Coordinates of C-alpha atoms and ligand atoms in Angstrom, one line a residue:
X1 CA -5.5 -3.7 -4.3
X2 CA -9.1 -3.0 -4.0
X3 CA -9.9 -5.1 -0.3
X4 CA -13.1 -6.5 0.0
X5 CA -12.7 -9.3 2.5
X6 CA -13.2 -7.2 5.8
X7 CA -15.8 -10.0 7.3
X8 CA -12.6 -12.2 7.6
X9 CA -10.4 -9.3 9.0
X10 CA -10.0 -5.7 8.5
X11 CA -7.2 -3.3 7.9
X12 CA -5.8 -1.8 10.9
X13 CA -6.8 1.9 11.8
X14 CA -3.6 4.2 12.0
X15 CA -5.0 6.2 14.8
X16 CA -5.4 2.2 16.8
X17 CA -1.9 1.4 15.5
X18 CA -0.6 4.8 17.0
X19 CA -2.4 4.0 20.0
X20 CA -1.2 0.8 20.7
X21 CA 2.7 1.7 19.9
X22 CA 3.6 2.9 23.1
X23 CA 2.3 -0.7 25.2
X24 CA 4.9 -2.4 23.0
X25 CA 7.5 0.1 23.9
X26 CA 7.9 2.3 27.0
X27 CA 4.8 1.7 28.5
X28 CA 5.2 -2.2 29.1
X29 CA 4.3 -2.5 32.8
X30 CA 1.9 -5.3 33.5
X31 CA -1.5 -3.8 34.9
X32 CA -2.4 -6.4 38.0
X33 CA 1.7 -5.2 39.6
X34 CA 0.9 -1.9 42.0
X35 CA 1.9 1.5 43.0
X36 CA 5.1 1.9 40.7
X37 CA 3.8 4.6 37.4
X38 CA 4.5 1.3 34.7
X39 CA 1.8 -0.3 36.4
X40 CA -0.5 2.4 37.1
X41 CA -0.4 3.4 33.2
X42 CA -0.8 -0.2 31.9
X43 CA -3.9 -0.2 34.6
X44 CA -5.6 2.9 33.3
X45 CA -4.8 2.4 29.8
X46 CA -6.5 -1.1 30.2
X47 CA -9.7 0.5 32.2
X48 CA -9.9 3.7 29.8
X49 CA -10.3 0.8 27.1
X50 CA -12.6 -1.0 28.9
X51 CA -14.3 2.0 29.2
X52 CA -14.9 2.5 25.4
X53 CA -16.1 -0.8 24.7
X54 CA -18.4 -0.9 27.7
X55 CA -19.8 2.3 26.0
X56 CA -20.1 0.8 22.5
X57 CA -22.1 -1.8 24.1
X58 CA -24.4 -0.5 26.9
X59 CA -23.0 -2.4 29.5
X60 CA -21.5 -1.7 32.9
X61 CA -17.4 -1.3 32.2
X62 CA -17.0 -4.5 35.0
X63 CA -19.3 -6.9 32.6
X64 CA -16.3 -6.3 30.0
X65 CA -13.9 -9.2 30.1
X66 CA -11.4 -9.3 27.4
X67 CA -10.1 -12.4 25.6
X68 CA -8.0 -13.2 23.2
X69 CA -10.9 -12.9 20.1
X70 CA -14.5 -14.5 19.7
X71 CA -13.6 -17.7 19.5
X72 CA -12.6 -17.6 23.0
X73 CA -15.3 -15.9 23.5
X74 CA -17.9 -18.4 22.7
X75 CA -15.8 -21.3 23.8
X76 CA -15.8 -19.9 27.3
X77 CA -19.9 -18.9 27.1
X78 CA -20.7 -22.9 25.8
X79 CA -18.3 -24.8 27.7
X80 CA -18.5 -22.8 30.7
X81 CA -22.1 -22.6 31.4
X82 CA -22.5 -26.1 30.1
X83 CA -20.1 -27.1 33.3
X84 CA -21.0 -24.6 35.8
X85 CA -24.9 -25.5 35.5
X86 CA -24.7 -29.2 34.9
X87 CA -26.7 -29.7 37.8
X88 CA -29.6 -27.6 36.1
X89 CA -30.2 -29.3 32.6
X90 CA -27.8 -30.2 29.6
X91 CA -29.4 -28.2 26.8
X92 CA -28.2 -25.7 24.4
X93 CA -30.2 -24.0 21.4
X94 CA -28.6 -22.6 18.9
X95 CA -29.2 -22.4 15.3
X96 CA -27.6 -24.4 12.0
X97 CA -25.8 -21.1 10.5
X98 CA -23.3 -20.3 13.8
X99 CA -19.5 -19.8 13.0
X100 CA -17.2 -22.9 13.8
X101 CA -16.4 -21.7 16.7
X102 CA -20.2 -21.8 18.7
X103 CA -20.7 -25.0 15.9
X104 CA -17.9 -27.0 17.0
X105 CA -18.0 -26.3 20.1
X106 CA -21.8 -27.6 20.3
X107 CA -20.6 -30.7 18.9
X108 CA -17.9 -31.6 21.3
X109 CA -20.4 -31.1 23.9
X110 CA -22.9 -33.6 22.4
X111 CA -19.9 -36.1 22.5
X112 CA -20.1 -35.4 26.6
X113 CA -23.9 -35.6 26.7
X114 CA -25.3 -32.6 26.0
X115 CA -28.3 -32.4 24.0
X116 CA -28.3 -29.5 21.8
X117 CA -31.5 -28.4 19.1
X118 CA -30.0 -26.7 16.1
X119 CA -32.4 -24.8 14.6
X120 CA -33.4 -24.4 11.5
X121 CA -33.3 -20.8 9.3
X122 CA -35.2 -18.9 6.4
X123 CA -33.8 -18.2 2.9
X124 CA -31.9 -15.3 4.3
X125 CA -30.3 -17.1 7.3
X126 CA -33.0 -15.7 10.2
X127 CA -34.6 -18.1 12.8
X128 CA -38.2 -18.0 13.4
X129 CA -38.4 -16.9 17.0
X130 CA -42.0 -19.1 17.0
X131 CA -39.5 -22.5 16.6
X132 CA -37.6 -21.4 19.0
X133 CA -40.7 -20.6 21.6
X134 CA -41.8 -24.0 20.8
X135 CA -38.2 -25.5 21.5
X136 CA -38.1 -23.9 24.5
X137 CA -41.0 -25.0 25.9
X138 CA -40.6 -28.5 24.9
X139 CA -37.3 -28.8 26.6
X140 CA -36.3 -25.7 28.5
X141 CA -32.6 -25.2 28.0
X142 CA -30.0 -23.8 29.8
X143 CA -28.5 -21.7 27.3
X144 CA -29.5 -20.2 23.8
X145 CA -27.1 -19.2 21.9
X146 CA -28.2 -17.2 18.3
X147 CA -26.1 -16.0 15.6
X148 CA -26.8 -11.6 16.0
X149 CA -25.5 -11.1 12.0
X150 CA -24.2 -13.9 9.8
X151 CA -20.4 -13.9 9.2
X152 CA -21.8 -14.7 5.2
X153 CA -24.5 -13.6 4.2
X154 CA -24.9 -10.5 6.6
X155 CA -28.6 -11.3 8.1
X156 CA -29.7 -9.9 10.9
X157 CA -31.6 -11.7 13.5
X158 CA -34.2 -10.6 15.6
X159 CA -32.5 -10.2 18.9
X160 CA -34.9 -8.0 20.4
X161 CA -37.5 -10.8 20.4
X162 CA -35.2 -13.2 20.7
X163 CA -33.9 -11.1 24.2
X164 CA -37.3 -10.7 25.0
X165 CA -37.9 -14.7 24.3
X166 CA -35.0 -15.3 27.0
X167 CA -35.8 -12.7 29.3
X168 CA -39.8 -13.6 30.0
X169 CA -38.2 -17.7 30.4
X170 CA -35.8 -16.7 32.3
X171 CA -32.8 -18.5 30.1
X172 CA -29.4 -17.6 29.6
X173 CA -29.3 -15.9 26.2
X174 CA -25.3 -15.5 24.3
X175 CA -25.0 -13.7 20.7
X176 CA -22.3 -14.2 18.6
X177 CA -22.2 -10.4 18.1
X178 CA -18.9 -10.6 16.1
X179 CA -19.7 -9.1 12.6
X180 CA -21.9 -6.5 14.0
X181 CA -20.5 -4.7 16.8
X182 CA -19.6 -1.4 15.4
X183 CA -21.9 -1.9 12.0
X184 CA -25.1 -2.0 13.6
X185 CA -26.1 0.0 16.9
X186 CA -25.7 -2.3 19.7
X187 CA -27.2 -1.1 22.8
X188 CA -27.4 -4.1 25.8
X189 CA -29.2 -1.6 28.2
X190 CA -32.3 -2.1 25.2
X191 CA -32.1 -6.3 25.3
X192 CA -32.3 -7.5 28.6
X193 CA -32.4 -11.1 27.9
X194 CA -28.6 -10.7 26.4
X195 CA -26.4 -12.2 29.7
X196 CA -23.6 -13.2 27.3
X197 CA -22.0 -11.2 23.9
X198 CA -18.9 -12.0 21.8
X199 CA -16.8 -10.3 19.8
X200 CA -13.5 -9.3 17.9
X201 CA -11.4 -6.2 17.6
X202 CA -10.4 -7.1 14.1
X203 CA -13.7 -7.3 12.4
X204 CA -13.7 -3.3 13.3
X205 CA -10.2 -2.1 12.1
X206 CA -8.4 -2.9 15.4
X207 CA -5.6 -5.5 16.1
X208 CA -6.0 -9.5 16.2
X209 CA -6.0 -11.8 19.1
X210 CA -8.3 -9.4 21.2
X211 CA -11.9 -9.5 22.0
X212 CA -14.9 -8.8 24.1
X213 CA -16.7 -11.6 26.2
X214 CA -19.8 -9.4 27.9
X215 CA -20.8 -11.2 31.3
X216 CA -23.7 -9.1 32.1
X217 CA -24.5 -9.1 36.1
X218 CA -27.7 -10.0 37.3
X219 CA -30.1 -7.3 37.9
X220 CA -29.4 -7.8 41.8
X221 CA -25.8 -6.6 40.6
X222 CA -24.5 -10.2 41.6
X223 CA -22.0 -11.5 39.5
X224 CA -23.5 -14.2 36.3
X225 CA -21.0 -17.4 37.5
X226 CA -19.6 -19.9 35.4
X227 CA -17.0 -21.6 35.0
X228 CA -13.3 -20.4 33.6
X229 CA -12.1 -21.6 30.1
X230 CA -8.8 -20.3 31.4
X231 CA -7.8 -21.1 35.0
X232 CA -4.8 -19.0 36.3
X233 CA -4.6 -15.6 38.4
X234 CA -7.5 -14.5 37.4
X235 CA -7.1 -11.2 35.9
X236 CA -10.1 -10.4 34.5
X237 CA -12.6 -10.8 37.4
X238 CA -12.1 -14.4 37.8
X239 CA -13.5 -15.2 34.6
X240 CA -10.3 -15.7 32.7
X241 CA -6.8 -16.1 33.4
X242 CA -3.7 -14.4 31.5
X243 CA -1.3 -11.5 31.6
X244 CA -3.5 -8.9 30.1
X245 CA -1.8 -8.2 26.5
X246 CA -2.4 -4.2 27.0
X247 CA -1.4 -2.8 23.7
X248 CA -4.1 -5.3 22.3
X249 CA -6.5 -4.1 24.6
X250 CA -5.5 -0.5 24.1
X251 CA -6.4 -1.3 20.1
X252 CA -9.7 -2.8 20.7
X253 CA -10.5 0.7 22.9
X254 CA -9.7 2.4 20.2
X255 CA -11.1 0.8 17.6
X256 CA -14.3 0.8 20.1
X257 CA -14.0 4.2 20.4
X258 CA -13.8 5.3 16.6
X259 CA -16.8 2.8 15.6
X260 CA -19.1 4.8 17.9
X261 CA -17.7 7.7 16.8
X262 CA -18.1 6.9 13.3
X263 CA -21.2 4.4 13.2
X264 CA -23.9 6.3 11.6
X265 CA -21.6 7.7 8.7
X266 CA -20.5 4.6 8.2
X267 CA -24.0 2.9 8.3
X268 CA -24.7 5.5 5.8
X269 CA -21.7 5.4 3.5
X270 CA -21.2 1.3 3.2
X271 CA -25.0 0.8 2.3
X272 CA -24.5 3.5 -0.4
X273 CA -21.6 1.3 -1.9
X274 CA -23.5 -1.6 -1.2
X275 CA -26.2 -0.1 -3.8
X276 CA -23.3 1.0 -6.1
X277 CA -22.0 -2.5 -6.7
X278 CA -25.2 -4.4 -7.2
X279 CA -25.5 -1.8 -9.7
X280 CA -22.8 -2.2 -11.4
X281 CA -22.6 -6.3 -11.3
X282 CA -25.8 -6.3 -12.4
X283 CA -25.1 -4.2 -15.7
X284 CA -22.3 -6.4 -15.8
X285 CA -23.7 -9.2 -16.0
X286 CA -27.2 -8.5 -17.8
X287 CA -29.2 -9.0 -14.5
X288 CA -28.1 -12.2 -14.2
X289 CA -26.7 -12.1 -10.6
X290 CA -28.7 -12.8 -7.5
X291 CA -29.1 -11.5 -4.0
X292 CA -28.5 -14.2 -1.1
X293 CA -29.2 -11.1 1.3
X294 CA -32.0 -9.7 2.0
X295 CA -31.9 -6.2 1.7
X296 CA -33.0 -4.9 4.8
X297 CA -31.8 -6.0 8.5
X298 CA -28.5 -6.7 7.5
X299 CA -25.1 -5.7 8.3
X300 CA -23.9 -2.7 5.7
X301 CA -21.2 -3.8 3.8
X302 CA -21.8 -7.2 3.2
X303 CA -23.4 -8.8 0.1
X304 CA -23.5 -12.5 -0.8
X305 CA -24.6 -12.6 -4.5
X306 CA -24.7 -15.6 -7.0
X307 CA -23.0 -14.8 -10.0
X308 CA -24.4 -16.7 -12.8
X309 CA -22.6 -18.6 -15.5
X310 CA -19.3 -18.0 -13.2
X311 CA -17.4 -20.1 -10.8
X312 CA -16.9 -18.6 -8.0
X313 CA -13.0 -19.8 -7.0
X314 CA -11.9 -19.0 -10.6
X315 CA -13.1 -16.0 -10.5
X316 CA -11.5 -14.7 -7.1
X317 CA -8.4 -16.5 -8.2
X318 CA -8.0 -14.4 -11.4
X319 CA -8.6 -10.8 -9.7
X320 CA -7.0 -12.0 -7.1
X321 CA -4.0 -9.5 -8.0
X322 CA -6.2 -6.8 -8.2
X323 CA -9.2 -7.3 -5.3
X324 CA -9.3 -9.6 -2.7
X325 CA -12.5 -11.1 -2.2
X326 CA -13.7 -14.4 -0.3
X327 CA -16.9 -17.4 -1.8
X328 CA -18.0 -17.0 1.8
X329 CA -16.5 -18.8 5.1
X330 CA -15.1 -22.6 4.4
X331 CA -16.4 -23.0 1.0
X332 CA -14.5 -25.2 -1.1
X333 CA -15.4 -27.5 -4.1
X334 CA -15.7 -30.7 -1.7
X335 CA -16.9 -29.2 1.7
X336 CA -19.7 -26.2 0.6
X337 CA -20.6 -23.5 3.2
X338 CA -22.7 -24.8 6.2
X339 CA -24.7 -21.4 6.0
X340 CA -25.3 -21.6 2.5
X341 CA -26.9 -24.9 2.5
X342 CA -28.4 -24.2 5.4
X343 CA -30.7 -21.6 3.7
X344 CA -31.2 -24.2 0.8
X345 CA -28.8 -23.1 -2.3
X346 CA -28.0 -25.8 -4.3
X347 CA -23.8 -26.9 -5.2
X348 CA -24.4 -25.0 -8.4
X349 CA -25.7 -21.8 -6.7
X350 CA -22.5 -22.0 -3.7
X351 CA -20.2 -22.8 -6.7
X352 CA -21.7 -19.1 -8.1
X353 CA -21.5 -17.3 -4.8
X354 CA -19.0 -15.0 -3.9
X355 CA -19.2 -13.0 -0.9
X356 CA -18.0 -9.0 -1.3
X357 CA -17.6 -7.4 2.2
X358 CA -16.8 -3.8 2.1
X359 CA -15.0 -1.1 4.3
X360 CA -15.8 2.3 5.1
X361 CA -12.5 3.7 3.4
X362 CA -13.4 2.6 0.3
X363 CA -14.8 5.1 -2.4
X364 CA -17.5 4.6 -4.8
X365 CA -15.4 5.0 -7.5
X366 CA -12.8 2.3 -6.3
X367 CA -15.8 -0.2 -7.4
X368 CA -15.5 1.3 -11.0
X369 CA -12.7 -1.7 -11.5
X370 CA -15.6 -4.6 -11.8
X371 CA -16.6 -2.8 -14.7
X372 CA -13.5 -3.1 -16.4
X373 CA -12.7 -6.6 -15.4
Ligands
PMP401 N1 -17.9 -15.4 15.0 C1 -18.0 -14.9 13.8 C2 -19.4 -14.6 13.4 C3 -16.9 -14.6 13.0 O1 -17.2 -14.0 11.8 C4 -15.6 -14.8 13.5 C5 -14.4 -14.5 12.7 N2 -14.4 -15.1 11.4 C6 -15.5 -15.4 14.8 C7 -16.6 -15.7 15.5 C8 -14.2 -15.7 15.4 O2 -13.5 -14.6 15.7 P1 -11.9 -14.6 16.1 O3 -11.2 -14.8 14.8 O4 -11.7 -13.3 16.7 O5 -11.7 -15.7 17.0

């Protein structure tokens, strides 16, 4: 089976699996008990993790707060500095190509009276940073939250303007960072205006149900308040409640680890397949395919590309035995993708799309089966 769905989840690394093992055997102590050694291991096995992310990022390893995946992640960003700074203004800018989870979210908060802009993107899924200027200065919000990479059609934004944008008006900025940590270099100490980042472990071969909420500290070193999605004991600094879920966190370290280890020969290898298939589709199909990408600033790996002539369910249905491949995020004949509307394809062009997002294990010559199919 030739995978080619990683934007919805990726295979498990063997040396995270290994990892992890032994916090879901011996090693099951729970990290916030003291002194005895099962609690001092499950406390520096949680820190040496927090540790790798916090270095994959270029943030301090006390702005890492781990959640249960970036959903949580950008529930707790929305909802909490919604409540926290109610007093301040209620709203939110964001943009009309965000994942369900920042989407939805922004909706149920316009049922409780916030006011949220969504703005609007370009044929490859960007904002212009001059709407969003303008938006701010109309109605200066408390929180902007952008999209880094799109989850389909693998655009990059421009968050160094954007974090630039944020920084000089002094607004909270949160990315949705999810699709490209550990694609793309992400260095926080380099964007400023960035107080809040999400993420996942699975997106970059580690487990599920673990991620990264970054809660960067002011530059006084005070602490960035707002308020909990999850009330409790407050493991992880107050921010969020929870028995820490150590062999998850040990994965994500790991996986954190091996992405910075691994980024640039990645970044090299996966835009080299990336080139390899359009190739080949493109013989295929006698030209008659189109990019939905751009081909520059975008995450490597991932290509949205109309297939003409060919619907795009029957044709991931019928290779379905033989490569696993995706239309894009919740595209179905009677609902069609938010993000591919949004950056103005027609029903006929989502019906052709089909969204191919590739792994660094993979060889070129595993992509020699669409030329046989
Ligand atoms: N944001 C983006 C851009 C995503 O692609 C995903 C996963 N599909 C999420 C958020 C949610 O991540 P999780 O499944 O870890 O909650």
């Amino acid at each position: 089976m030739l995978y080619l769905d990683n934007s919805a989840t990726s295979k498990i690394n063997e040396e995270v699996l290994e990892a992890m093992l032994p916090y879901l055997k011996e090693e099951f102590g729970n990290p916030s008990s003291k002194y005895y050694t099962l609690a001092e291991n499950a406390k520096k096995a949680v820190e040496t993790a927090r540790h790798h992310v916090a270095s994959l990022l270029g943030c301090e390893t006390d702005e890492v707060i781990f959640t249960s995946g970036a959903s949580e992640s950008n529930n707790m960003v929305l909802k909490g500095v919604t409540e926290y700074y109610a007093n301040q203004g209620n709203h939110i800018i964001t943009t009309n190509v965000e994942h369900p989870s920042v989407q939805e979210t922004c909706q149920y908060l316009e049922q409780k009276g916030t006011r949220v802009t969504y703005l609007e993107v370009d044929k490859y899924g960007r904002i212009d940073v001059e709407e969003l200027i303008e938006k701010i200065k109309e109605d200066p919000p408390i929180l902007v939250s952008i999209i880094w990479g799109n989850n389909e059609i693998g655009s990059l934004n421009d968050m160094k303007l954007v974090s630039d944008i944020c920084a000089k008006n002094n607004i909270f900025l949160h990315t949705d960072a999810t699709q490209v940590v550990g694609k793309v270099h992400v260095d926080l100490n380099q964007y400023p205006g960035i107080t809040f980042l999400s993420c996942s472990a699975h997106k970059l071969q580690g487990p599920k149900g673990i991620g990264i909420c970054v809660i960067k500290k002011h530059p006084d070193g005070y602490r960035t308040k707002l308020t909990p999605l999850i009330h409790g004991g407050g493991q992880e600094f107050d921010y969020r409640s929870g028995t820490l879920a150590v062999h998850n966190i040990v994965g994500m370290g790991k996986a954190a680890e091996l992405a910075e280890e691994h980024q640039e020969e990645h970044y090299t290898h996966l835009s080299e397949l990336e080139t390899y298939l359009i190739e080949i589709l493109n013989d295929k199909l006698d030209g008659k395919i189109t990019l939905n990408n751009d081909n520059k600033n975008k995450i490597p790996g991932v290509l949205s590309i109309q297939l003409h002539g060919i619907n795009n369910e029957l044709f991931i249905k019928k290779v379905s035995n033989v490569i696993a491949l995706s239309t894009g995020s919740a595209c179905s004949s009677t609902k069609p993708s938010h993000v591919l509307s949004a950056i103005g394809l027609d029903i006929d062009q989502i019906r052709t799309t089909i969204r191919f997002s590739l792994s660094a294990d993979i060889k070129k010559e595993d992509l020699d089966i669409f030329k046989s199919l």
